CSV table of C-alpha atoms in Angstrom, one decimal:
chain,number,residue,atom,x,y,z
E,1,UNK,CA,104.4,104.2,85.5
E,2,UNK,CA,100.8,104.5,84.1
E,3,UNK,CA,99.3,102.5,87.0
E,4,UNK,CA,101.6,103.9,89.7
E,5,UNK,CA,100.4,106.2,92.4
E,6,UNK,CA,102.2,108.4,95.0
E,7,UNK,CA,100.9,108.5,98.5
E,8,UNK,CA,101.8,111.1,101.1
E,9,UNK,CA,101.2,111.3,104.9
E,10,UNK,CA,102.3,114.3,106.8
E,11,UNK,CA,102.5,114.2,110.6
E,12,UNK,CA,103.4,116.5,113.5
E,13,UNK,CA,106.6,114.9,114.7
E,14,UNK,CA,108.9,112.0,113.8
E,15,UNK,CA,107.3,109.2,115.8
E,16,UNK,CA,103.9,109.3,114.1
E,17,UNK,CA,105.7,109.5,110.7
E,18,UNK,CA,107.8,106.4,111.5
E,19,UNK,CA,104.6,104.6,112.7
E,20,UNK,CA,102.9,105.5,109.5
E,21,UNK,CA,105.8,104.4,107.3
E,22,UNK,CA,105.9,101.0,109.2
E,23,UNK,CA,102.1,100.5,108.8
E,24,UNK,CA,102.2,101.4,105.1
E,25,UNK,CA,104.8,98.9,104.1
E,26,UNK,CA,103.2,96.2,106.2
E,27,UNK,CA,99.7,96.9,104.8
E,28,UNK,CA,100.4,96.9,101.1
E,29,UNK,CA,103.0,96.3,98.4
E,30,UNK,CA,104.4,99.9,98.4
E,31,UNK,CA,107.9,101.3,98.5
E,32,UNK,CA,109.0,104.3,100.7
E,33,UNK,CA,110.6,106.7,98.3
E,34,UNK,CA,111.1,109.8,100.6
E,35,UNK,CA,110.9,111.2,104.1
E,36,UNK,CA,111.0,114.9,104.4
E,37,UNK,CA,111.3,117.2,107.4
E,38,UNK,CA,109.1,120.0,106.2
E,39,UNK,CA,109.7,122.4,109.1
E,40,UNK,CA,107.8,123.4,112.2
E,41,UNK,CA,108.0,119.8,113.4
E,42,UNK,CA,106.2,118.4,110.3
E,43,UNK,CA,107.4,115.2,108.8
E,44,UNK,CA,106.1,113.7,105.5
E,45,UNK,CA,106.5,110.2,104.2
E,46,UNK,CA,106.0,109.4,100.5
E,47,UNK,CA,105.3,106.0,99.1
E,48,UNK,CA,104.9,104.6,95.6
E,49,UNK,CA,103.0,101.6,94.2
E,50,UNK,CA,100.0,100.7,92.3
E,51,UNK,CA,96.9,102.8,92.9
E,52,UNK,CA,95.0,100.3,95.1
E,53,UNK,CA,98.1,99.4,97.2
E,54,UNK,CA,98.9,103.1,97.8
E,55,UNK,CA,95.3,103.9,98.9
E,56,UNK,CA,95.3,100.9,101.3
E,57,UNK,CA,98.7,101.9,102.6
E,58,UNK,CA,97.9,105.5,103.3
E,59,UNK,CA,94.7,104.5,105.1
E,60,UNK,CA,96.6,102.1,107.3
E,61,UNK,CA,99.5,104.6,107.8
E,62,UNK,CA,97.1,107.4,108.8
E,63,UNK,CA,95.4,105.2,111.3
E,64,UNK,CA,98.6,104.0,112.9
E,65,UNK,CA,100.0,107.5,113.0
E,66,UNK,CA,96.9,109.0,114.6
E,67,UNK,CA,97.2,106.5,117.5
E,68,UNK,CA,100.6,108.0,118.5
E,69,UNK,CA,100.4,111.6,117.3
E,70,UNK,CA,98.8,114.0,115.0
E,71,UNK,CA,98.2,113.5,111.3
E,72,UNK,CA,98.1,116.8,109.4
E,73,UNK,CA,97.5,115.6,105.8
E,74,UNK,CA,97.0,112.4,103.8
E,75,UNK,CA,96.9,112.5,100.0
E,76,UNK,CA,97.1,110.0,97.1
E,77,UNK,CA,97.9,111.0,93.5
E,78,UNK,CA,96.8,108.2,91.2
E,79,UNK,CA,98.8,108.1,87.9
E,80,UNK,CA,100.8,111.3,88.5
E,81,UNK,CA,101.6,113.4,85.4
E,82,UNK,CA,105.1,112.8,84.1
E,83,UNK,CA,106.0,116.5,84.7
E,84,UNK,CA,105.5,115.9,88.5
E,85,UNK,CA,108.8,114.1,88.3
E,86,UNK,CA,110.5,117.5,88.2
E,87,UNK,CA,109.4,118.1,91.7
E,88,UNK,CA,109.3,114.6,93.1
E,89,UNK,CA,111.9,112.7,91.1
E,90,UNK,CA,112.4,110.0,93.6
E,91,UNK,CA,108.6,109.3,93.9
E,92,UNK,CA,108.0,109.2,90.1
E,93,UNK,CA,111.1,107.6,88.7
E,94,UNK,CA,111.2,104.0,87.6
């Protein structure tokens, strides 16, 4: 897990989130580990992979999502601390 990263994209609505997810897995060797409906119409997609792949994936995903809707946040956590697994077990397990 030392070289893994977590990438997150949050959008307003499901369609841009789906577009982001599709673009992320096509752009880099990442795995979708979660999709969350946050509330208020916000949807987040979480991916996992090596740091470079996650950065490339989130850039591609944000671009794709912004073409069909609104991106509210994009963030990459390189080499997340092991304690983060308490909150994002699906994203950090493996």
